[in-house]
CSV table of C-alpha atoms and ligand atoms in Angstrom, one decimal:
chain,number,residue,atom,x,y,z
A,46,MET,CA,67.3,156.6,82.4
A,47,ASP,CA,64.4,155.7,83.6
A,48,MET,CA,61.6,157.1,86.1
A,49,ARG,CA,59.7,156.5,89.6
A,50,LEU,CA,57.2,158.5,89.1
A,51,SER,CA,57.1,158.6,92.9
A,52,LYS,CA,59.9,160.0,93.0
A,53,SER,CA,59.1,163.0,90.0
A,54,PHE,CA,57.3,166.3,90.5
A,55,ILE,CA,55.5,164.8,87.2
A,56,LYS,CA,51.9,165.2,88.0
A,57,THR,CA,49.1,165.1,85.1
A,58,LYS,CA,46.5,167.8,85.4
A,59,LYS,CA,42.7,167.8,84.5
A,60,ASN,CA,42.9,172.1,83.6
A,61,THR,CA,44.7,173.9,81.0
A,62,PRO,CA,45.0,176.6,80.7
A,63,LYS,CA,42.4,179.4,80.0
A,64,ASP,CA,44.7,181.4,76.9
A,65,GLU,CA,45.3,178.3,75.3
A,66,VAL,CA,43.6,176.8,72.6
A,67,ALA,CA,45.9,174.7,71.0
A,68,GLU,CA,44.7,171.4,71.2
A,69,ASN,CA,48.5,169.7,71.0
A,70,ALA,CA,49.8,172.4,74.2
A,71,LYS,CA,46.7,171.1,76.0
A,72,LEU,CA,47.1,167.4,75.6
A,73,LEU,CA,50.3,168.0,76.2
A,74,ILE,CA,49.9,170.6,79.3
A,75,ARG,CA,47.2,168.3,81.2
A,76,ALA,CA,50.1,164.6,80.2
A,77,GLY,CA,52.5,166.9,82.2
A,78,TYR,CA,54.9,167.0,79.1
A,79,ILE,CA,55.3,170.9,79.2
A,80,HIS,CA,54.3,174.0,80.8
A,81,LYS,CA,53.1,177.2,79.4
A,82,GLU,CA,55.2,180.8,80.2
A,83,MET,CA,53.3,182.8,78.4
A,84,ALA,CA,51.6,182.7,74.7
A,85,GLY,CA,54.5,181.5,72.2
A,86,VAL,CA,56.5,180.5,75.2
A,87,TYR,CA,56.8,177.0,76.8
A,88,VAL,CA,58.5,174.7,79.4
A,89,TYR,CA,60.1,172.1,78.9
A,90,LEU,CA,59.3,169.4,81.5
A,91,PRO,CA,60.8,166.2,81.5
A,92,LEU,CA,59.3,163.8,79.1
A,93,GLY,CA,58.3,167.3,77.0
A,94,LYS,CA,62.1,167.4,76.8
A,95,ARG,CA,62.9,164.1,76.5
A,96,VAL,CA,60.3,163.9,73.1
A,97,LEU,CA,62.3,166.8,72.1
A,98,GLU,CA,65.8,165.1,72.7
A,99,ASN,CA,64.4,162.7,70.8
A,100,ILE,CA,62.6,164.0,68.0
A,101,ALA,CA,66.0,166.5,67.5
A,102,GLN,CA,68.5,162.7,68.0
A,103,VAL,CA,66.8,161.2,64.5
A,104,VAL,CA,67.1,164.7,62.8
A,105,ARG,CA,70.7,165.0,64.4
A,106,GLU,CA,71.6,161.1,62.5
A,107,GLU,CA,70.1,161.9,59.1
A,108,MET,CA,72.2,165.5,59.1
A,109,ASN,CA,75.5,163.7,60.2
A,110,ALA,CA,74.3,161.4,57.2
A,111,VAL,CA,74.3,162.8,54.8
A,112,GLY,CA,77.8,165.4,55.8
A,113,GLY,CA,77.0,167.7,58.1
A,114,GLU,CA,79.0,169.1,61.1
A,115,GLU,CA,76.9,170.3,63.9
A,116,LEU,CA,77.8,173.5,65.5
A,117,GLN,CA,76.4,175.5,68.6
A,118,MET,CA,75.5,179.8,66.9
A,119,SER,CA,75.4,182.3,68.7
A,120,VAL,CA,72.1,183.7,70.5
A,121,LEU,CA,73.0,187.5,70.9
A,122,GLN,CA,73.8,189.0,67.3
A,123,PRO,CA,75.7,192.0,66.0
A,124,LYS,CA,73.4,194.1,64.6
A,125,GLU,CA,76.6,195.5,62.2
A,126,LEU,CA,75.9,192.2,60.3
A,127,TRP,CA,72.7,191.5,59.4
A,128,GLU,CA,73.2,195.6,58.3
A,129,THR,CA,75.6,194.2,55.4
A,130,THR,CA,72.7,192.5,54.0
A,131,ASP,CA,70.4,194.9,54.3
A,132,ARG,CA,68.2,192.5,57.1
A,133,TRP,CA,68.3,195.0,60.2
A,134,ASP,CA,65.6,197.1,59.5
A,135,ASP,CA,62.4,196.2,61.4
A,136,GLU,CA,60.3,197.4,57.8
A,137,LYS,CA,62.7,194.9,56.0
A,138,VAL,CA,61.8,191.4,59.5
A,139,ASP,CA,59.9,192.9,61.1
A,140,ASN,CA,59.9,189.5,63.8
A,141,TRP,CA,63.1,190.2,65.4
A,142,PHE,CA,63.2,190.4,69.1
A,143,LYS,CA,66.6,193.1,69.8
A,144,THR,CA,67.8,194.4,73.1
A,145,LYS,CA,70.9,196.4,74.0
A,146,LEU,CA,73.7,196.5,76.1
A,147,LYS,CA,74.7,198.5,79.3
A,148,ASN,CA,76.6,201.6,77.1
A,149,GLY,CA,73.5,201.3,74.8
A,150,THR,CA,74.5,198.8,71.3
A,151,GLU,CA,72.0,197.9,69.7
A,152,LEU,CA,71.4,193.3,69.8
A,153,GLY,CA,69.6,190.9,67.7
A,154,VAL,CA,68.2,188.1,69.5
A,155,GLY,CA,69.1,185.1,66.8
A,156,LEU,CA,65.8,184.1,64.8
A,157,THR,CA,68.1,182.6,61.2
A,158,HIS,CA,71.6,182.4,61.2
A,159,GLU,CA,73.1,183.0,57.8
A,160,GLU,CA,75.2,185.9,58.2
A,161,PRO,CA,76.7,185.2,61.5
A,162,ILE,CA,77.1,181.9,59.8
A,163,VAL,CA,79.3,183.2,56.6
A,164,ASP,CA,80.7,185.6,59.7
A,165,ALA,CA,82.0,182.8,61.1
A,166,LEU,CA,83.2,180.5,57.7
A,167,SER,CA,85.6,183.3,56.3
A,168,ASP,CA,88.2,182.3,58.9
A,169,TYR,CA,88.1,178.6,56.9
A,170,ILE,CA,87.3,179.1,53.6
A,171,ASN,CA,89.9,180.7,51.4
A,172,SER,CA,90.7,177.8,48.1
A,173,TYR,CA,88.4,175.2,46.7
A,174,LYS,CA,89.8,172.6,48.5
A,175,ASP,CA,87.7,174.4,51.7
A,176,LEU,CA,84.4,173.7,49.7
A,177,PRO,CA,81.8,172.1,50.0
A,178,VAL,CA,80.9,172.9,53.3
A,179,TYR,CA,77.0,171.7,55.7
A,180,VAL,CA,77.4,173.0,58.7
A,181,TYR,CA,73.9,173.1,60.7
A,182,GLN,CA,72.4,173.2,64.7
A,183,ILE,CA,69.6,172.6,66.7
A,184,GLN,CA,69.4,175.7,69.1
A,185,SER,CA,66.3,178.1,70.1
A,186,LYS,CA,65.3,180.6,68.3
A,187,PHE,CA,63.0,183.8,68.4
A,188,ARG,CA,60.6,185.5,66.9
A,189,ASN,CA,58.6,187.9,67.5
A,190,GLU,CA,55.7,186.1,65.4
A,191,VAL,CA,52.3,188.8,65.7
A,192,ARG,CA,50.1,185.6,66.3
A,193,ALA,CA,51.3,182.5,69.0
A,194,LYS,CA,47.8,180.5,69.0
A,195,SER,CA,49.3,177.4,67.8
A,196,GLY,CA,50.6,175.9,70.8
A,197,LEU,CA,53.9,173.6,70.1
A,198,MET,CA,53.2,175.1,66.5
A,199,ARG,CA,54.1,178.9,66.8
A,200,GLY,CA,56.3,179.7,69.1
A,201,ARG,CA,57.9,183.5,69.6
A,202,GLU,CA,60.6,180.9,71.2
A,203,PHE,CA,60.8,177.8,69.4
A,204,LEU,CA,63.5,174.6,68.4
A,205,MET,CA,64.7,174.7,64.7
A,206,LYS,CA,67.6,172.4,62.9
A,207,ASP,CA,68.8,174.8,60.3
A,208,LEU,CA,71.7,173.8,57.8
A,209,TYR,CA,73.5,175.6,56.0
A,210,SER,CA,75.2,174.8,52.7
A,211,LEU,CA,78.3,176.3,51.1
A,212,SER,CA,79.2,174.7,47.3
A,213,ARG,CA,81.6,175.8,44.6
A,214,ASP,CA,79.1,175.8,42.3
A,215,GLU,CA,75.6,175.4,41.1
A,216,GLU,CA,76.0,172.0,40.5
A,217,GLU,CA,77.6,170.6,43.5
A,218,HIS,CA,74.9,172.6,45.2
A,219,GLU,CA,71.7,171.0,43.0
A,220,ARG,CA,73.2,167.9,43.8
A,221,PHE,CA,73.5,168.2,48.6
A,222,TYR,CA,69.6,169.3,47.4
A,223,GLU,CA,69.0,166.3,46.2
A,224,LYS,CA,70.4,165.0,48.8
A,225,ILE,CA,69.2,166.7,51.8
A,226,THR,CA,65.6,166.7,50.4
A,227,THR,CA,66.3,162.9,50.8
A,228,ALA,CA,67.1,162.6,54.0
A,229,TYR,CA,64.2,165.0,55.2
A,230,HIS,CA,61.3,161.9,54.2
A,231,SER,CA,64.2,159.6,56.3
A,232,ILE,CA,63.7,161.7,58.5
A,233,TYR,CA,59.5,162.4,58.2
A,234,ALA,CA,59.3,158.3,57.5
A,235,ARG,CA,60.7,158.2,61.1
A,236,LEU,CA,58.9,160.0,62.9
A,237,GLY,CA,56.0,158.0,61.3
A,238,ILE,CA,54.9,161.5,59.2
A,239,GLY,CA,55.9,159.9,55.9
A,240,ASP,CA,53.0,159.4,53.9
A,241,ILE,CA,51.6,162.4,54.8
A,242,THR,CA,54.2,165.2,54.2
A,243,TYR,CA,54.5,166.2,51.1
A,244,THR,CA,57.6,168.0,48.9
A,245,THR,CA,56.0,171.3,47.7
A,246,VAL,CA,57.0,173.5,46.1
A,247,ALA,CA,56.6,177.1,46.9
A,248,ASP,CA,57.6,180.8,46.0
A,249,GLY,CA,61.9,180.7,45.8
A,250,GLY,CA,62.7,184.3,47.0
A,251,ILE,CA,64.9,186.8,44.8
A,252,PHE,CA,67.6,183.3,43.6
A,253,SER,CA,65.4,181.0,42.3
A,254,LYS,CA,62.1,180.6,41.4
A,255,TYR,CA,60.4,177.9,43.5
A,256,SER,CA,62.4,176.6,47.0
A,257,ARG,CA,60.3,173.4,48.6
A,258,GLU,CA,58.8,173.0,51.5
A,259,PHE,CA,57.9,170.5,53.7
A,260,GLN,CA,53.5,169.6,54.2
A,261,THR,CA,52.2,167.5,56.4
A,262,LEU,CA,49.2,167.1,56.1
A,263,SER,CA,46.9,168.8,59.2
A,264,GLU,CA,43.5,169.5,60.2
A,265,VAL,CA,44.9,172.4,62.1
A,266,GLY,CA,47.5,173.3,59.3
A,267,GLU,CA,47.8,177.2,58.5
A,268,ASP,CA,49.1,176.5,54.8
A,269,THR,CA,46.6,175.7,51.9
A,270,ILE,CA,48.6,173.3,50.0
A,271,TYR,CA,47.5,171.5,46.6
A,272,VAL,CA,48.5,167.7,46.2
A,273,HIS,CA,48.6,165.6,43.1
A,274,GLU,CA,48.5,162.0,44.9
A,275,LYS,CA,50.1,160.4,41.9
A,276,ASN,CA,53.4,162.4,41.4
A,277,GLU,CA,53.7,162.5,45.4
A,278,ILE,CA,54.4,166.5,45.4
A,279,ALA,CA,51.8,169.7,45.8
A,280,VAL,CA,52.1,173.1,45.5
A,281,ASN,CA,52.0,175.4,48.2
A,282,LYS,CA,48.2,178.1,47.1
A,283,GLU,CA,51.3,180.8,47.2
A,284,VAL,CA,52.7,180.0,43.5
A,285,LEU,CA,49.3,178.0,42.4
A,286,ASN,CA,49.6,178.8,38.9
A,287,ASP,CA,49.7,178.4,35.1
A,288,GLU,CA,53.4,178.2,34.9
A,289,VAL,CA,54.3,175.7,37.8
A,290,LEU,CA,51.3,173.7,36.5
A,291,ALA,CA,53.5,173.3,33.9
A,292,ASP,CA,56.7,173.5,35.1
A,293,LEU,CA,55.8,169.8,37.1
A,294,GLY,CA,54.2,169.0,33.8
A,295,ILE,CA,50.9,168.8,35.9
A,296,GLU,CA,47.3,169.1,35.0
A,297,ARG,CA,44.9,171.9,37.6
A,298,SER,CA,42.0,169.5,37.6
A,299,GLU,CA,44.5,166.6,39.3
A,300,LEU,CA,45.2,168.5,42.8
A,301,THR,CA,43.1,168.0,46.0
A,302,GLU,CA,43.0,171.1,48.4
A,303,GLU,CA,44.3,170.2,51.5
A,304,THR,CA,45.3,172.2,55.4
A,305,ALA,CA,48.8,171.8,56.0
A,306,VAL,CA,52.0,172.4,58.2
A,307,GLU,CA,55.0,173.1,57.3
A,308,VAL,CA,57.5,171.3,58.9
A,309,GLY,CA,61.0,171.8,56.8
A,310,ASN,CA,62.0,174.0,53.7
A,311,ILE,CA,65.3,173.9,51.7
A,312,PHE,CA,66.1,176.9,50.4
A,313,PRO,CA,68.6,178.1,48.3
A,314,LEU,CA,70.1,181.0,48.1
A,315,GLY,CA,72.5,181.4,45.5
A,316,SER,CA,75.7,183.8,46.1
A,317,LYS,CA,73.7,187.2,48.1
A,318,TYR,CA,75.3,185.9,51.9
A,319,SER,CA,78.3,185.4,51.0
A,320,ASP,CA,79.0,188.1,47.9
A,321,ALA,CA,77.5,190.7,50.1
A,322,LEU,CA,79.6,189.7,53.6
A,323,GLY,CA,82.6,189.7,51.3
A,324,VAL,CA,83.3,185.8,51.0
A,325,PHE,CA,85.0,184.1,48.2
A,326,TYR,CA,87.2,180.7,47.3
A,327,THR,CA,89.8,180.8,45.1
A,328,ASP,CA,90.3,177.9,42.0
A,329,GLU,CA,93.3,176.1,41.2
A,330,ASN,CA,94.1,179.1,39.2
A,331,ASP,CA,94.6,181.5,42.2
A,332,GLU,CA,90.7,182.8,40.3
A,333,LYS,CA,88.3,184.0,42.7
A,334,HIS,CA,84.3,182.9,42.8
A,335,SER,CA,81.5,183.2,44.5
A,336,ILE,CA,80.5,180.5,47.4
A,337,VAL,CA,76.4,179.2,46.4
A,338,MET,CA,74.7,178.7,49.5
A,339,GLY,CA,71.5,177.1,50.6
A,340,SER,CA,70.1,176.9,53.7
A,341,TYR,CA,68.2,174.3,55.5
A,342,GLY,CA,64.5,174.6,58.4
A,343,ILE,CA,63.4,172.5,60.6
A,344,GLY,CA,60.6,172.9,63.4
A,345,ILE,CA,61.3,170.5,66.0
A,346,SER,CA,59.3,171.4,68.6
A,347,ARG,CA,56.5,171.9,66.4
A,348,LEU,CA,57.1,168.5,64.8
A,349,MET,CA,56.6,167.6,68.8
A,350,GLY,CA,53.5,169.6,68.6
A,351,LEU,CA,52.0,167.4,65.0
A,352,LEU,CA,53.1,164.5,66.4
A,353,ALA,CA,51.3,165.0,69.7
A,354,GLU,CA,48.1,166.4,67.9
A,355,HIS,CA,48.2,164.0,65.2
A,356,PHE,CA,48.6,160.5,66.9
A,357,ALA,CA,46.3,161.2,69.7
A,358,ASP,CA,42.6,160.2,70.7
A,359,GLU,CA,40.1,160.4,72.7
A,360,LYS,CA,42.3,158.7,75.6
A,361,GLY,CA,44.9,160.8,75.2
A,362,LEU,CA,48.3,161.2,73.5
A,363,VAL,CA,50.3,158.4,71.5
A,364,TRP,CA,54.3,158.0,70.8
A,365,PRO,CA,56.1,156.6,68.0
A,366,VAL,CA,57.8,153.8,69.5
A,367,ASP,CA,61.1,156.3,68.3
A,368,VAL,CA,59.6,159.9,69.8
A,369,ALA,CA,58.4,158.1,73.1
A,370,PRO,CA,60.3,159.7,76.2
A,371,PHE,CA,59.8,155.4,77.8
A,372,LYS,CA,58.6,152.8,75.6
A,373,VAL,CA,57.8,150.9,78.7
A,374,HIS,CA,55.3,152.1,81.2
A,375,LEU,CA,54.5,150.3,84.2
A,376,VAL,CA,52.2,150.1,86.3
A,377,SER,CA,51.9,148.3,89.6
A,378,LEU,CA,48.3,148.0,91.3
A,379,PRO,CA,47.7,146.6,94.6
A,380,GLY,CA,48.7,142.9,94.6
A,381,GLY,CA,51.6,143.0,92.0
A,382,GLU,CA,54.0,145.0,93.9
A,383,ASN,CA,56.9,142.6,94.3
A,384,GLN,CA,56.1,141.6,90.9
A,385,ALA,CA,56.1,145.2,89.4
A,386,ASP,CA,59.0,145.9,91.2
A,387,GLN,CA,61.5,142.8,89.8
A,388,LEU,CA,60.5,143.4,86.1
A,389,TYR,CA,61.6,147.6,86.8
A,390,ALA,CA,64.6,146.1,87.7
A,391,GLN,CA,65.4,144.3,85.4
A,392,LEU,CA,64.2,146.5,82.2
A,393,GLU,CA,66.4,149.1,84.2
A,394,ASP,CA,69.8,146.8,83.2
A,395,SER,CA,68.2,146.1,80.0
A,396,ASP,CA,68.2,149.1,76.9
A,397,ILE,CA,64.8,150.0,77.3
A,398,GLU,CA,63.1,153.5,79.0
A,399,THR,CA,61.0,152.4,80.9
A,400,ILE,CA,58.1,155.0,83.3
A,401,TYR,CA,56.2,153.3,86.4
A,402,ASP,CA,54.9,154.1,88.0
A,403,ASP,CA,54.3,153.0,92.1
A,404,ARG,CA,52.5,156.0,93.2
A,405,ASP,CA,50.3,155.7,96.3
A,406,MET,CA,47.0,155.6,93.5
A,407,SER,CA,43.3,154.1,92.6
A,408,ALA,CA,43.8,151.7,89.6
A,409,GLY,CA,41.6,153.8,87.4
A,410,MET,CA,43.4,156.7,87.8
A,411,LYS,CA,46.8,155.0,86.8
A,412,LEU,CA,46.0,153.1,83.9
A,413,ALA,CA,43.7,156.9,82.4
A,414,ASP,CA,48.0,158.1,83.2
A,415,ALA,CA,49.3,156.1,81.1
A,416,ASP,CA,47.1,156.6,78.4
A,417,LEU,CA,47.3,160.2,78.7
A,418,MET,CA,50.9,160.2,78.1
A,419,GLY,CA,51.0,158.2,76.0
A,420,MET,CA,53.5,155.7,75.6
A,421,PRO,CA,54.2,152.9,73.3
A,422,LEU,CA,53.4,149.3,75.4
A,423,ARG,CA,52.3,149.2,79.6
A,424,ILE,CA,52.8,146.4,81.0
A,425,VAL,CA,50.4,145.8,84.1
A,426,CYS,CA,51.0,144.2,87.2
A,427,SER,CA,48.4,142.9,89.6
A,428,LYS,CA,47.1,140.3,92.5
A,429,ARG,CA,45.7,138.5,89.0
A,430,THR,CA,49.3,138.4,87.3
A,431,ALA,CA,51.7,138.0,90.6
A,432,THR,CA,49.5,134.9,91.2
A,433,GLU,CA,50.1,134.0,87.5
A,434,GLY,CA,53.8,134.5,86.8
A,435,LYS,CA,51.9,136.6,84.1
A,436,VAL,CA,52.3,140.3,83.3
A,437,GLU,CA,49.8,142.1,80.8
A,438,ALA,CA,50.7,144.3,78.2
A,439,SER,CA,49.3,146.2,75.8
A,440,LEU,CA,49.8,148.4,72.4
A,441,ARG,CA,49.2,151.4,72.6
A,442,PRO,CA,46.6,152.4,71.1
A,443,THR,CA,45.0,149.3,70.5
A,444,GLY,CA,44.8,148.3,73.6
A,445,ASN,CA,44.3,145.0,73.6
A,446,ALA,CA,46.0,142.9,76.3
A,447,GLU,CA,48.4,140.0,75.8
A,448,LEU,CA,49.7,138.0,78.8
A,449,ILE,CA,53.6,137.4,78.3
A,450,ASP,CA,56.0,135.7,80.9
A,451,THR,CA,57.6,138.2,84.2
A,452,GLY,CA,60.9,138.9,82.8
A,453,ASP,CA,60.3,137.9,79.4
A,454,LEU,CA,62.6,141.5,77.8
A,455,SER,CA,62.3,139.4,74.8
A,456,ALA,CA,59.0,139.1,74.4
A,457,ILE,CA,58.6,143.2,75.7
A,458,GLN,CA,61.5,143.8,73.0
A,459,LYS,CA,59.2,141.8,70.6
A,460,LEU,CA,56.0,143.9,71.4
A,461,LEU,CA,57.8,146.8,70.7
A,462,GLU,CA,58.9,146.0,67.6
A,463,SER,CA,55.7,145.0,66.0
B,571,ATP,P1,55.8,179.6,58.7
B,571,ATP,O1,55.5,180.3,57.2
B,571,ATP,O2,55.3,178.8,59.2
B,571,ATP,O3,56.6,181.0,59.8
B,571,ATP,P2,58.8,179.9,57.8
B,571,ATP,O4,58.7,180.4,56.4
B,571,ATP,O5,59.4,181.3,58.3
B,571,ATP,O6,57.2,179.6,58.1
B,571,ATP,P3,62.1,178.7,58.5
B,571,ATP,O7,62.2,180.3,58.4
B,571,ATP,O8,62.0,178.6,57.3
B,571,ATP,O9,60.0,179.1,58.1
B,571,ATP,O10,61.7,178.3,59.5
B,571,ATP,C1,62.4,176.7,59.0
B,571,ATP,C2,61.7,175.7,59.5
B,571,ATP,O11,61.1,176.1,60.9
B,571,ATP,C3,59.7,176.2,59.1
B,571,ATP,O12,59.2,175.4,58.4
B,571,ATP,C4,58.6,175.4,60.6
B,571,ATP,O13,59.0,174.7,60.6
B,571,ATP,C5,59.8,176.2,61.5
B,571,ATP,N1,59.4,177.5,61.8
B,571,ATP,C6,59.6,178.5,62.1
B,571,ATP,N2,58.9,179.5,62.3
B,571,ATP,C7,58.1,178.6,63.2
B,571,ATP,C8,57.2,178.9,65.0
B,571,ATP,N3,57.1,180.0,64.8
B,571,ATP,N4,57.4,178.0,65.2
B,571,ATP,C9,57.8,176.6,65.6
B,571,ATP,N5,58.1,177.0,64.3
B,571,ATP,C10,58.8,177.4,63.8
B,572,MG,MG1,57.6,182.7,60.2
C-alpha cells in the first residue's frame, strides 16, 4: 500500500487540543497520526493505524515463534464469570467500565481476560494431552483510569497484547516463562528500545514472590525503578528492600534510580483462576491435577506513544524503520514533478512502502511536513535533480543528503537498511 497526500484527507496541524498535555499525543496529533476523541481515548488515523499495526505485527511474530495461538476474545463480559473469582466488585477491581442489557442484566467491558480465557478453554482441556496451551490476542482494552494525562501511554481505551499460558506443572510453566522473557526482549530490540528496556523485578501478587515487568527508561514514565547496569536488570521501587537485594545477590549501592515506562509484564498466576473456574486435567493414571497459569501483557498503543516521544527531535517524529507507516517520503518540488511521478510508479511496484507528497504547496511546507511525519527516508525531486538524472535522498534524523540515480531502488533499499 502506498499513499498520495493529494488524495488523502490527512493534514498536519499547527494546533493541538488545549487539554492535551502529553508530548507524544501532541506530536502525533500535529503530524496527522491520531485524533483526540476525549481524555484517554484516541482515533487512529491512517498513518497512526499503520504504526499500531506494525508494532502489533512485531509482537505477533514473536508470540507465534514461542508457540502462541492467536484468537480474539469478546469485549462484553458476563458478570457471573468475574464473581467466581471475586473480581467483579468495584471494591476489588476499581477500573471496570460496566454496562447493562435492556433487561437490566449487568455486563462488564473487558479490562483483562484471565477468567473468560479459562472459561472458553474449559471445553477443550481434559487430559494432559491437551496441555500446554498458549493463547493470545491483540485487542482493545477498556479501563476507567483515574488519570489519563499521558497521551497514548495511559488510555482508557488502549490496545494490548495479552497471552495466557496453561501448563501442566510449575516446571513446564517456568520454562515458558523464561522463553517469553527472551521473546519480549526480541520485541523491544526490534522496536529500537532494547538497550533502554530492563527486565524489572516487581510485585508478584499472591501467587509468587515476584513478577517481571519490562521497563523502558524515559523521563515521562510514571514508574521509578532501580537499575543494576552490570546485570542488566532492575528492581521496581515498590519492592525494593533487603530481601529482594539478597535474592538477586546485588547491593543497594550498585543501583541507580531511574524513571521508566512499563511496556510489558509477565505474571505467574499459579492455579487461582483455573481452580476457581473448576478447570483441571487428568494425567496418565486418570488422576486430577490443577493447571498452572501465567499471563503476559504488552501495551501496544503505549509503545506507540513511547516510541513517538523517545525518538522525536525538534523537527518532529522519527520512526524506527520497522515501525514507520511508510519507509519513503517522496517529495516533488517545482520542476521535479515528472521525475517524482515516475519514481513513485516504480516504488508502487516494489515493496518499498511510500508516501508521496504531490500536493501543490510550498517547498518549505512540504519539507517541514516530511520532517514532522518522520518517515525514515526522504527523497526529493526538484528541477535540479531532474536535470541531473539523480534524486536527493536523506535519512531521518541526520538529514544528510546524497544524490542517487533516479530509479535506483536498490540504493534506496540499502539506505533503509543502513
Ligand atoms: P500500569 O501499572 O501502567 O497501570 P498495569 O499493571 O495495569 O499497568 P497490565 O494490566 O498488566 O498493566 O497490562 C499489561 C500492559 O498493558 C502493561 O504492561 C502496559 O504496557 C499496558 N497498559 C496497561 N494499562 C494501560 C493503559 N491504561 N493505557 C495503555 N497501556 C496500558
Ligand atoms: Mg493499571
